[in-house]
Each structure stands twice: as structure tokens, then as C-alpha cells.
PDB file of C-alpha atoms and ligand atoms in Angstrom:
ATOM      1  CA  UNK D  10     101.253 110.375 114.061  1.00 39.00           C
ATOM      2  CA  UNK D  11      99.893 112.705 111.423  1.00 43.00           C
ATOM      3  CA  UNK D  12      98.137 110.928 108.538  1.00 47.00           C
ATOM      4  CA  UNK D  13     100.299 110.896 105.402  1.00 50.00           C
ATOM      5  CA  UNK D  14      99.244 113.529 102.849  1.00 55.00           C
ATOM      6  CA  UNK D  15      97.734 112.380  99.536  1.00 54.00           C
ATOM      7  CA  UNK D  16     100.916 113.085  97.557  1.00 58.00           C
ATOM      8  CA  UNK D  17     102.971 111.286 100.175  1.00 56.00           C
ATOM      9  CA  UNK D  18     100.645 108.236 100.033  1.00 56.00           C
ATOM     10  CA  UNK D  19     100.925 108.130  96.233  1.00 63.00           C
ATOM     11  CA  UNK D  20     104.698 108.350  96.526  1.00 66.00           C
ATOM     12  CA  UNK D  21     104.803 105.419  98.940  1.00 66.00           C
ATOM     13  CA  UNK D  22     102.516 103.315  96.694  1.00 73.00           C
ATOM     14  CA  UNK D  23     104.669 104.054  93.674  1.00 86.00           C
ATOM     15  CA  UNK D  24     107.818 103.220  95.695  1.00 90.00           C
ATOM     16  CA  UNK D  25     106.294  99.801  96.381  1.00 93.00           C
ATOM     17  CA  UNK D  26     105.381  99.345  92.696  1.00 93.00           C
ATOM     18  CA  UNK D  27     108.899 100.210  91.615  1.00 94.00           C
ATOM     19  CA  UNK D  28     110.259  97.812  94.231  1.00 97.00           C
ATOM     20  CA  UNK D  29     107.966  95.054  92.962  1.00 97.00           C
ATOM     21  CA  UNK D  30     109.452  95.354  89.466  1.00 97.00           C
ATOM     22  CA  UNK D  31     113.002  95.164  90.789  1.00 98.00           C
ATOM     23  CA  UNK D  32     112.191  92.176  92.995  1.00 98.00           C
ATOM     24  CA  UNK D  33     110.647  90.224  90.121  1.00 98.00           C
ATOM     25  CA  UNK D  34     113.758  90.889  87.984  1.00 98.00           C
ATOM     26  CA  UNK D  35     116.273  90.174  90.789  1.00 98.00           C
ATOM     27  CA  UNK D  36     119.192  87.817  90.103  1.00 98.00           C
ATOM     28  CA  UNK D  37     121.255  88.367  93.248  1.00 98.00           C
ATOM     29  CA  UNK D  38     121.155  84.671  94.183  1.00 98.00           C
ATOM     30  CA  UNK D  39     121.955  82.777  90.978  1.00 98.00           C
ATOM     31  CA  UNK D  40     121.595  79.402  92.684  1.00 98.00           C
ATOM     32  CA  UNK D  41     118.056  80.235  93.837  1.00 98.00           C
ATOM     33  CA  UNK D  42     117.099  81.603  90.447  1.00 98.00           C
ATOM     34  CA  UNK D  43     118.313  78.376  88.834  1.00 98.00           C
ATOM     35  CA  UNK D  44     116.493  76.242  91.423  1.00 98.00           C
ATOM     36  CA  UNK D  45     113.164  78.097  91.005  1.00 98.00           C
ATOM     37  CA  UNK D  46     113.417  77.934  87.217  1.00 97.00           C
ATOM     38  CA  UNK D  47     114.112  74.212  87.369  1.00 98.00           C
ATOM     39  CA  UNK D  48     111.146  73.592  89.700  1.00 98.00           C
ATOM     40  CA  UNK D  49     108.998  75.611  87.290  1.00 98.00           C
ATOM     41  CA  UNK D  50     110.236  73.550  84.355  1.00 98.00           C
ATOM     42  CA  UNK D  51     109.859  70.096  85.929  1.00 97.00           C
ATOM     43  CA  UNK D  52     106.648  70.898  87.921  1.00 97.00           C
ATOM     44  CA  UNK D  53     104.781  68.682  90.335  1.00 96.00           C
ATOM     45  CA  UNK D  54     102.578  66.024  88.798  1.00 96.00           C
ATOM     46  CA  UNK D  55      99.330  67.543  90.106  1.00 95.00           C
ATOM     47  CA  UNK D  56     100.264  70.912  88.549  1.00 96.00           C
ATOM     48  CA  UNK D  57     101.684  69.597  85.299  1.00 95.00           C
ATOM     49  CA  UNK D  58      99.265  71.736  83.246  1.00 95.00           C
ATOM     50  CA  UNK D  59     100.000  74.915  85.200  1.00 96.00           C
ATOM     51  CA  UNK D  60     102.337  77.624  84.028  1.00 97.00           C
ATOM     52  CA  UNK D  61     104.626  78.239  86.979  1.00 98.00           C
ATOM     53  CA  UNK D  62     105.606  81.773  87.943  1.00 98.00           C
ATOM     54  CA  UNK D  63     109.207  80.674  88.617  1.00 98.00           C
ATOM     55  CA  UNK D  64     110.484  84.186  89.477  1.00 98.00           C
ATOM     56  CA  UNK D  65     110.999  86.091  92.745  1.00 98.00           C
ATOM     57  CA  UNK D  66     107.677  86.656  94.504  1.00 98.00           C
ATOM     58  CA  UNK D  67     106.926  90.292  95.432  1.00 98.00           C
ATOM     59  CA  UNK D  68     104.961  91.447  98.478  1.00 98.00           C
ATOM     60  CA  UNK D  69     101.175  91.437  98.315  1.00 98.00           C
ATOM     61  CA  UNK D  70      98.659  93.649 100.051  1.00 97.00           C
ATOM     62  CA  UNK D  71      97.565  97.112 101.026  1.00 97.00           C
ATOM     63  CA  UNK D  72     100.185  99.877 100.519  1.00 95.00           C
ATOM     64  CA  UNK D  73      98.629 101.676 103.495  1.00 94.00           C
ATOM     65  CA  UNK D  74      98.810  98.594 105.728  1.00 97.00           C
ATOM     66  CA  UNK D  75      99.167  98.977 109.467  1.00 97.00           C
ATOM     67  CA  UNK D  76      99.913  95.255 109.773  1.00 98.00           C
ATOM     68  CA  UNK D  77     102.882  93.761 107.893  1.00 98.00           C
ATOM     69  CA  UNK D  78     103.452  90.017 107.924  1.00 98.00           C
ATOM     70  CA  UNK D  79     106.933  88.663 107.296  1.00 98.00           C
ATOM     71  CA  UNK D  80     107.060  85.028 106.238  1.00 98.00           C
ATOM     72  CA  UNK D  81     109.990  82.803 105.411  1.00 98.00           C
ATOM     73  CA  UNK D  82     110.115  82.246 101.646  1.00 98.00           C
ATOM     74  CA  UNK D  83     107.919  81.103  98.750  1.00 98.00           C
ATOM     75  CA  UNK D  84     107.021  77.431  98.610  1.00 97.00           C
ATOM     76  CA  UNK D  85     108.453  75.610  95.600  1.00 97.00           C
ATOM     77  CA  UNK D  86     105.015  74.538  94.343  1.00 97.00           C
ATOM     78  CA  UNK D  87     103.024  77.252  96.142  1.00 97.00           C
ATOM     79  CA  UNK D  88     104.087  80.856  95.573  1.00 98.00           C
ATOM     80  CA  UNK D  89     106.801  79.834  93.132  1.00 98.00           C
ATOM     81  CA  UNK D  90     103.941  78.434  91.044  1.00 98.00           C
ATOM     82  CA  UNK D  91     101.347  81.182  91.570  1.00 98.00           C
ATOM     83  CA  UNK D  92     103.530  84.288  92.011  1.00 98.00           C
ATOM     84  CA  UNK D  93     101.752  85.555  95.134  1.00 98.00           C
ATOM     85  CA  UNK D  94     102.834  85.031  98.753  1.00 98.00           C
ATOM     86  CA  UNK D  95     101.161  82.112 100.543  1.00 98.00           C
ATOM     87  CA  UNK D  96      99.027  81.339  97.509  1.00 98.00           C
ATOM     88  CA  UNK D  97      98.552  77.780  96.322  1.00 96.00           C
ATOM     89  CA  UNK D  98      99.746  75.744  99.276  1.00 96.00           C
ATOM     90  CA  UNK D  99      98.618  74.457 102.661  1.00 96.00           C
ATOM     91  CA  UNK D 100     100.254  77.304 104.616  1.00 97.00           C
ATOM     92  CA  UNK D 101      98.319  79.806 102.553  1.00 97.00           C
ATOM     93  CA  UNK D 102      95.009  78.068 103.247  1.00 96.00           C
ATOM     94  CA  UNK D 103      95.616  78.604 106.943  1.00 97.00           C
ATOM     95  CA  UNK D 104      96.924  82.118 106.646  1.00 98.00           C
ATOM     96  CA  UNK D 105      94.218  83.583 104.434  1.00 98.00           C
ATOM     97  CA  UNK D 106      91.437  81.890 106.414  1.00 98.00           C
ATOM     98  CA  UNK D 107      92.813  83.548 109.543  1.00 98.00           C
ATOM     99  CA  UNK D 108      93.214  86.916 107.802  1.00 98.00           C
ATOM    100  CA  UNK D 109      89.624  86.667 106.577  1.00 98.00           C
ATOM    101  CA  UNK D 110      88.298  85.822 110.039  1.00 98.00           C
ATOM    102  CA  UNK D 111      90.194  88.792 111.467  1.00 97.00           C
ATOM    103  CA  UNK D 112      88.843  91.165 108.804  1.00 97.00           C
ATOM    104  CA  UNK D 113      92.112  91.721 106.921  1.00 98.00           C
ATOM    105  CA  UNK D 114      91.032  89.827 103.753  1.00 98.00           C
ATOM    106  CA  UNK D 115      87.890  90.038 101.645  1.00 98.00           C
ATOM    107  CA  UNK D 116      87.783  86.256 101.167  1.00 97.00           C
ATOM    108  CA  UNK D 117      89.125  83.178 102.867  1.00 97.00           C
ATOM    109  CA  UNK D 118      90.604  81.414  99.846  1.00 95.00           C
ATOM    110  CA  UNK D 119      93.706  82.299  97.887  1.00 96.00           C
ATOM    111  CA  UNK D 120      94.110  80.289  94.715  1.00 95.00           C
ATOM    112  CA  UNK D 121      95.862  82.420  92.081  1.00 96.00           C
ATOM    113  CA  UNK D 122      96.869  85.940  91.140  1.00 96.00           C
ATOM    114  CA  UNK D 123      93.758  87.685  89.865  1.00 94.00           C
ATOM    115  CA  UNK D 124      91.343  85.586  91.959  1.00 96.00           C
ATOM    116  CA  UNK D 125      89.770  88.707  93.492  1.00 97.00           C
ATOM    117  CA  UNK D 126      91.467  88.386  96.860  1.00 98.00           C
ATOM    118  CA  UNK D 127      92.255  91.730  98.472  1.00 98.00           C
ATOM    119  CA  UNK D 128      93.943  92.525 101.734  1.00 98.00           C
ATOM    120  CA  UNK D 129      92.785  95.486 103.786  1.00 97.00           C
ATOM    121  CA  UNK D 130      95.217  97.132 106.168  1.00 97.00           C
ATOM    122  CA  UNK D 131      97.647  94.222 105.809  1.00 98.00           C
ATOM    123  CA  UNK D 132     100.589  93.396 103.578  1.00 98.00           C
ATOM    124  CA  UNK D 133     102.479  90.114 103.291  1.00 98.00           C
ATOM    125  CA  UNK D 134     106.166  89.937 102.522  1.00 98.00           C
ATOM    126  CA  UNK D 135     109.002  87.522 103.251  1.00 98.00           C
ATOM    127  CA  UNK D 136     112.574  87.187 104.435  1.00 98.00           C
ATOM    128  CA  UNK D 137     113.537  85.626 101.089  1.00 98.00           C
ATOM    129  CA  UNK D 138     111.586  86.024  97.840  1.00 98.00           C
ATOM    130  CA  UNK D 139     112.768  82.968  95.919  1.00 98.00           C
ATOM    131  CA  UNK D 140     111.888  79.423  96.949  1.00 98.00           C
ATOM    132  CA  UNK D 141     114.943  77.846  98.614  1.00 98.00           C
ATOM    133  CA  UNK D 142     115.599  74.088  98.502  1.00 97.00           C
ATOM    134  CA  UNK D 143     114.078  72.440 101.566  1.00 95.00           C
ATOM    135  CA  UNK D 144     112.605  75.801 102.665  1.00 94.00           C
ATOM    136  CA  UNK D 145     116.023  76.607 104.130  1.00 96.00           C
ATOM    137  CA  UNK D 146     117.578  79.840 102.880  1.00 98.00           C
ATOM    138  CA  UNK D 147     121.287  80.280 103.554  1.00 98.00           C
ATOM    139  CA  UNK D 148     122.571  83.217 105.628  1.00 98.00           C
ATOM    140  CA  UNK D 149     123.959  84.771 102.432  1.00 98.00           C
ATOM    141  CA  UNK D 150     120.588  84.492 100.658  1.00 98.00           C
ATOM    142  CA  UNK D 151     118.899  86.147 103.646  1.00 98.00           C
ATOM    143  CA  UNK D 152     121.452  88.966 103.494  1.00 98.00           C
ATOM    144  CA  UNK D 153     120.966  89.363  99.733  1.00 98.00           C
ATOM    145  CA  UNK D 154     117.201  89.745 100.113  1.00 98.00           C
ATOM    146  CA  UNK D 155     117.196  91.890 103.264  1.00 98.00           C
ATOM    147  CA  UNK D 156     117.462  95.273 101.448  1.00 98.00           C
ATOM    148  CA  UNK D 157     114.047  94.648  99.897  1.00 98.00           C
ATOM    149  CA  UNK D 158     112.509  94.280 103.340  1.00 98.00           C
ATOM    150  CA  UNK D 159     114.221  97.518 104.372  1.00 98.00           C
ATOM    151  CA  UNK D 160     112.726  99.309 101.385  1.00 97.00           C
ATOM    152  CA  UNK D 161     109.263  97.984 102.168  1.00 97.00           C
ATOM    153  CA  UNK D 162     109.413  99.158 105.777  1.00 96.00           C
ATOM    154  CA  UNK D 163     110.637 102.513 104.588  1.00 95.00           C
ATOM    155  CA  UNK D 164     107.815 102.820 102.026  1.00 95.00           C
ATOM    156  CA  UNK D 165     105.069 101.728 104.444  1.00 94.00           C
ATOM    157  CA  UNK D 166     104.391 104.921 106.357  1.00 90.00           C
ATOM    158  CA  UNK D 167     101.434 103.515 108.263  1.00 94.00           C
ATOM    159  CA  UNK D 168     102.813 100.273 109.714  1.00 96.00           C
ATOM    160  CA  UNK D 169     102.091  99.762 113.434  1.00 97.00           C
ATOM    161  CA  UNK D 170     102.497  96.029 113.896  1.00 98.00           C
ATOM    162  CA  UNK D 171     104.971  93.676 112.253  1.00 98.00           C
ATOM    163  CA  UNK D 172     104.025  90.030 112.538  1.00 98.00           C
ATOM    164  CA  UNK D 173     106.821  87.523 112.079  1.00 98.00           C
ATOM    165  CA  UNK D 174     105.648  84.124 110.865  1.00 98.00           C
ATOM    166  CA  UNK D 175     108.116  81.596 112.219  1.00 98.00           C
ATOM    167  CA  UNK D 176     111.544  82.153 113.734  1.00 98.00           C
ATOM    168  CA  UNK D 177     113.281  83.142 110.502  1.00 98.00           C
ATOM    169  CA  UNK D 178     110.573  85.609 109.431  1.00 98.00           C
ATOM    170  CA  UNK D 179     110.543  87.137 112.920  1.00 98.00           C
ATOM    171  CA  UNK D 180     114.339  87.435 112.975  1.00 97.00           C
ATOM    172  CA  UNK D 181     114.352  89.023 109.515  1.00 98.00           C
ATOM    173  CA  UNK D 182     111.727  91.549 110.650  1.00 98.00           C
ATOM    174  CA  UNK D 183     113.688  92.317 113.828  1.00 98.00           C
ATOM    175  CA  UNK D 184     116.911  92.882 111.904  1.00 98.00           C
ATOM    176  CA  UNK D 185     115.149  95.099 109.339  1.00 98.00           C
ATOM    177  CA  UNK D 186     113.641  97.251 112.098  1.00 97.00           C
ATOM    178  CA  UNK D 187     117.067  97.641 113.702  1.00 97.00           C
ATOM    179  CA  UNK D 188     118.544  98.710 110.362  1.00 98.00           C
ATOM    180  CA  UNK D 189     115.650 101.163 110.016  1.00 97.00           C
ATOM    181  CA  UNK D 190     116.696 102.941 113.216  1.00 97.00           C
ATOM    182  CA  UNK D 191     114.274 101.262 115.646  1.00 97.00           C
ATOM    183  CA  UNK D 192     115.514 100.485 119.121  1.00 97.00           C
ATOM    184  CA  UNK D 193     114.137  97.617 121.204  1.00 96.00           C
ATOM    185  CA  UNK D 194     114.282  97.730 124.982  1.00 86.00           C
ATOM    186  CA  UNK D 195     115.512  94.132 124.825  1.00 82.00           C
ATOM    187  CA  UNK D 196     116.104  91.545 122.174  1.00 82.00           C
ATOM    188  CA  UNK D 197     112.874  89.530 121.898  1.00 83.00           C
ATOM    189  CA  UNK D 198     113.110  85.737 122.198  1.00 90.00           C
ATOM    190  CA  UNK D 199     111.074  83.846 119.610  1.00 97.00           C
ATOM    191  CA  UNK D 200     107.860  82.294 120.969  1.00 98.00           C
ATOM    192  CA  UNK D 201     104.285  82.105 119.739  1.00 98.00           C
ATOM    193  CA  UNK D 202     102.601  85.309 120.902  1.00 98.00           C
ATOM    194  CA  UNK D 203     105.828  87.021 121.966  1.00 97.00           C
ATOM    195  CA  UNK D 204     105.849  90.754 121.353  1.00 96.00           C
ATOM    196  CA  UNK D 205     108.319  93.585 121.699  1.00 97.00           C
ATOM    197  CA  UNK D 206     107.904  97.302 121.243  1.00 96.00           C
ATOM    198  CA  UNK D 207     110.443  99.318 119.305  1.00 97.00           C
ATOM    199  CA  UNK D 208     110.858 103.066 119.024  1.00 97.00           C
ATOM    200  CA  UNK D 209     112.571 104.916 116.183  1.00 96.00           C
ATOM    201  CA  UNK D 210     114.984 107.316 117.749  1.00 91.00           C
ATOM    202  CA  UNK D 211     114.789 109.876 114.941  1.00 95.00           C
ATOM    203  CA  UNK D 212     111.071 110.644 115.355  1.00 94.00           C
ATOM    204  CA  UNK D 213     109.699 108.607 118.274  1.00 95.00           C
ATOM    205  CA  UNK D 214     107.633 106.406 115.978  1.00 95.00           C
ATOM    206  CA  UNK D 215     106.554 103.131 117.630  1.00 95.00           C
ATOM    207  CA  UNK D 216     106.149  99.673 116.160  1.00 96.00           C
ATOM    208  CA  UNK D 217     105.304  96.371 117.835  1.00 97.00           C
ATOM    209  CA  UNK D 218     106.978  93.195 116.638  1.00 97.00           C
ATOM    210  CA  UNK D 219     104.674  90.243 117.227  1.00 98.00           C
ATOM    211  CA  UNK D 220     105.704  86.628 116.665  1.00 98.00           C
ATOM    212  CA  UNK D 221     103.711  83.595 115.591  1.00 98.00           C
ATOM    213  CA  UNK D 222     104.478  80.025 114.761  1.00 98.00           C
ATOM    214  CA  UNK D 223     104.593  79.606 110.999  1.00 98.00           C
ATOM    215  CA  UNK D 224     101.417  78.040 109.552  1.00 98.00           C
ATOM    216  CA  UNK D 225     103.482  75.350 107.824  1.00 97.00           C
ATOM    217  CA  UNK D 226     102.037  71.890 107.447  1.00 96.00           C
ATOM    218  CA  UNK D 227     104.699  70.693 109.855  1.00 96.00           C
ATOM    219  CA  UNK D 228     103.146  72.870 112.579  1.00 98.00           C
ATOM    220  CA  UNK D 229      99.464  72.689 111.656  1.00 98.00           C
ATOM    221  CA  UNK D 230      99.358  68.920 111.086  1.00 98.00           C
ATOM    222  CA  UNK D 231     101.002  68.216 114.413  1.00 98.00           C
ATOM    223  CA  UNK D 232      98.917  70.588 116.543  1.00 98.00           C
ATOM    224  CA  UNK D 233     101.896  72.826 117.312  1.00 98.00           C
ATOM    225  CA  UNK D 234      99.788  75.603 115.761  1.00 98.00           C
ATOM    226  CA  UNK D 235      95.989  75.390 116.012  1.00 98.00           C
ATOM    227  CA  UNK D 236      93.417  77.732 114.467  1.00 98.00           C
ATOM    228  CA  UNK D 237      92.452  79.214 117.877  1.00 98.00           C
ATOM    229  CA  UNK D 238      96.157  79.919 118.536  1.00 98.00           C
ATOM    230  CA  UNK D 239      96.482  81.593 115.146  1.00 98.00           C
ATOM    231  CA  UNK D 240      93.269  83.604 115.611  1.00 98.00           C
ATOM    232  CA  UNK D 241      94.573  84.854 118.957  1.00 98.00           C
ATOM    233  CA  UNK D 242      97.608  86.327 117.181  1.00 98.00           C
ATOM    234  CA  UNK D 243      95.425  88.325 114.797  1.00 98.00           C
ATOM    235  CA  UNK D 244      93.143  89.471 117.609  1.00 98.00           C
ATOM    236  CA  UNK D 245      96.226  90.766 119.382  1.00 98.00           C
ATOM    237  CA  UNK D 246      97.438  92.453 116.195  1.00 98.00           C
ATOM    238  CA  UNK D 247      94.093  94.267 115.906  1.00 97.00           C
ATOM    239  CA  UNK D 248      94.349  95.367 119.551  1.00 97.00           C
ATOM    240  CA  UNK D 249      97.905  96.591 119.063  1.00 97.00           C
ATOM    241  CA  UNK D 250      97.008  98.520 115.917  1.00 95.00           C
ATOM    242  CA  UNK D 251      94.396 100.315 118.023  1.00 87.00           C
ATOM    243  CA  UNK D 252      96.696 101.211 120.901  1.00 73.00           C
ATOM    244  CA  UNK D 253     100.043 101.824 119.203  1.00 59.00           C
ATOM    245  CA  UNK D 254     100.109 105.592 119.145  1.00 53.00           C
ATOM    246  CA  UNK D 255     102.716 107.314 117.037  1.00 52.00           C
ATOM    247  CA  UNK D 256     103.782 110.955 117.347  1.00 49.00           C
TER     248      UNK D 256
HETATM  249  S1  SF4 R  26     116.154  85.548  97.166  1.00 58.50           S
HETATM  250 FE1  SF4 R  26     115.889  87.782  97.060  1.00 58.50          FE
HETATM  251  S2  SF4 R  26     117.952  88.583  96.650  1.00 58.50           S
HETATM  252 FE2  SF4 R  26     117.972  86.393  96.125  1.00 58.50          FE
HETATM  253  S3  SF4 R  26     117.495  86.339  93.929  1.00 58.50           S
HETATM  254 FE3  SF4 R  26     115.553  86.077  95.047  1.00 58.50          FE
HETATM  255  S4  SF4 R  26     114.719  88.161  95.193  1.00 58.50           S
HETATM  256 FE4  SF4 R  26     116.889  88.349  94.668  1.00 58.50          FE
END
């Protein structure tokens, strides 16, 4: 694939900035907006002095990323508090440590917006951008939020590997790639480490969809997901970025 020209890169970055503003102002799911605002008002005891973000959480990362991670949704007292994906909760501790070890982050900790954390060649987004009760978005909420994922994939000209975190994130990524004109040789089943290559019929562009267990406390505390298992996913992502050749 030819490298995007400077003007094209600026256009893609500004498309993502414009999208970020619309995401933060989104009201498509009134019940989720009310829930997030209520969580932000009541707060958790340990964060009672914090000012919660309480709004939809936009994507975070490098606008020229070749790796895009698709998570589930903000945590009520994690991203819904801090305003940045996977920031301020146990899942984020795992994720950013792994991204740091793999060379995609400049530091291993993610505590708050403005903490100096930067992602290189990676961008994190989600299937749903407002914290849902019980971490369970409804099918309608997933449909409401899906166009934002479509816009991100369209704006990210350099993406080679899409990493789904958990079954819902992986399914959302799969559906978005289908809507974007990508064709899979077969529908991938969800499993840790599963991967499937897709080709866009219009220009032959290739993307690999890679799946991982979600680094939720439920998985990491029970040994369903270990750090070596998570590191192996990022090693594979690095390999795939190197070998996925686009026209
Ligand atoms: S979940 Fe998505 S579509 Fe629904 S209100 Fe939040 S940002 Fe908007």
C-alpha cells in the first residue's frame, strides 16, 4: 500500500478529531446518558473527591495506528470517571502494561487524561462509548454506537490489525469490517488468539482480525487470561503488522 500523503494524513487526523467531538456530545442512547450522569453524580466512595467525566468516551491513540483495539465499553468508575479508554480501572492496568511491554505505549501506567501516556502505532476504541449497567450493552445500544466505529475504520488509513478484546468487542470489529466492504473467507469463531484475514473487495486492502480474552478482572483474577497469554497476543499483532502487505 502506498503511504498516505501528508495532506491525506492531516485529513484523517482531523476526521478523527471531528468524530471525537461528536462522540463526546452524543445523546443517541438516553438511558445510557442518564445512567453515566447518575454514576458521575453519586460516585464511588474511594473517588468521592474526583470529578467524573460522565460523558461518552472517545477513542484514544495514534491517528496513524496500524493496530486498532476494540474493547467493550467504558467502566462505570474507570473510563466513565477519567474520560479515556481503559484508564482508571483494573482492566486498564493490564492493558497498558501489555501495550508498554510490546512497545505500543510510552509508559505502563494509565491514571488520568493528561498523565503523559502516549500510544505509538496503536489506537483504542470500543463497541459502545458509554458505560452500560453491568457492563452489558443492549443490541440497540451496540447498533446506535456502531457508526462511530465505522467512521474510525474509515479514517484510519494505516490499520493492518484489528484486535478485539472479548467476544463483544471482537464481534463489533467484525461487523464494522463487513460494513466497510471487507470480506472474510469464513466467519471467525471467538477464541483467545483466533485470527481471520479479510480483504476489501474495492481495492484489495488486507486486514487481520485478531481476538483476545478481555482483560477484565473476571478473567485476570481467575487465570482465564494470564500476562503471558496477553503478551502472546501483542507479539502476534506485531508479527502481523510486519507481514500484512497491502496493495
Ligand atoms: S453508547 Fe454510543 S451511541 Fe449511545 S449515547 Fe453513548 S456514544 Fe452515543
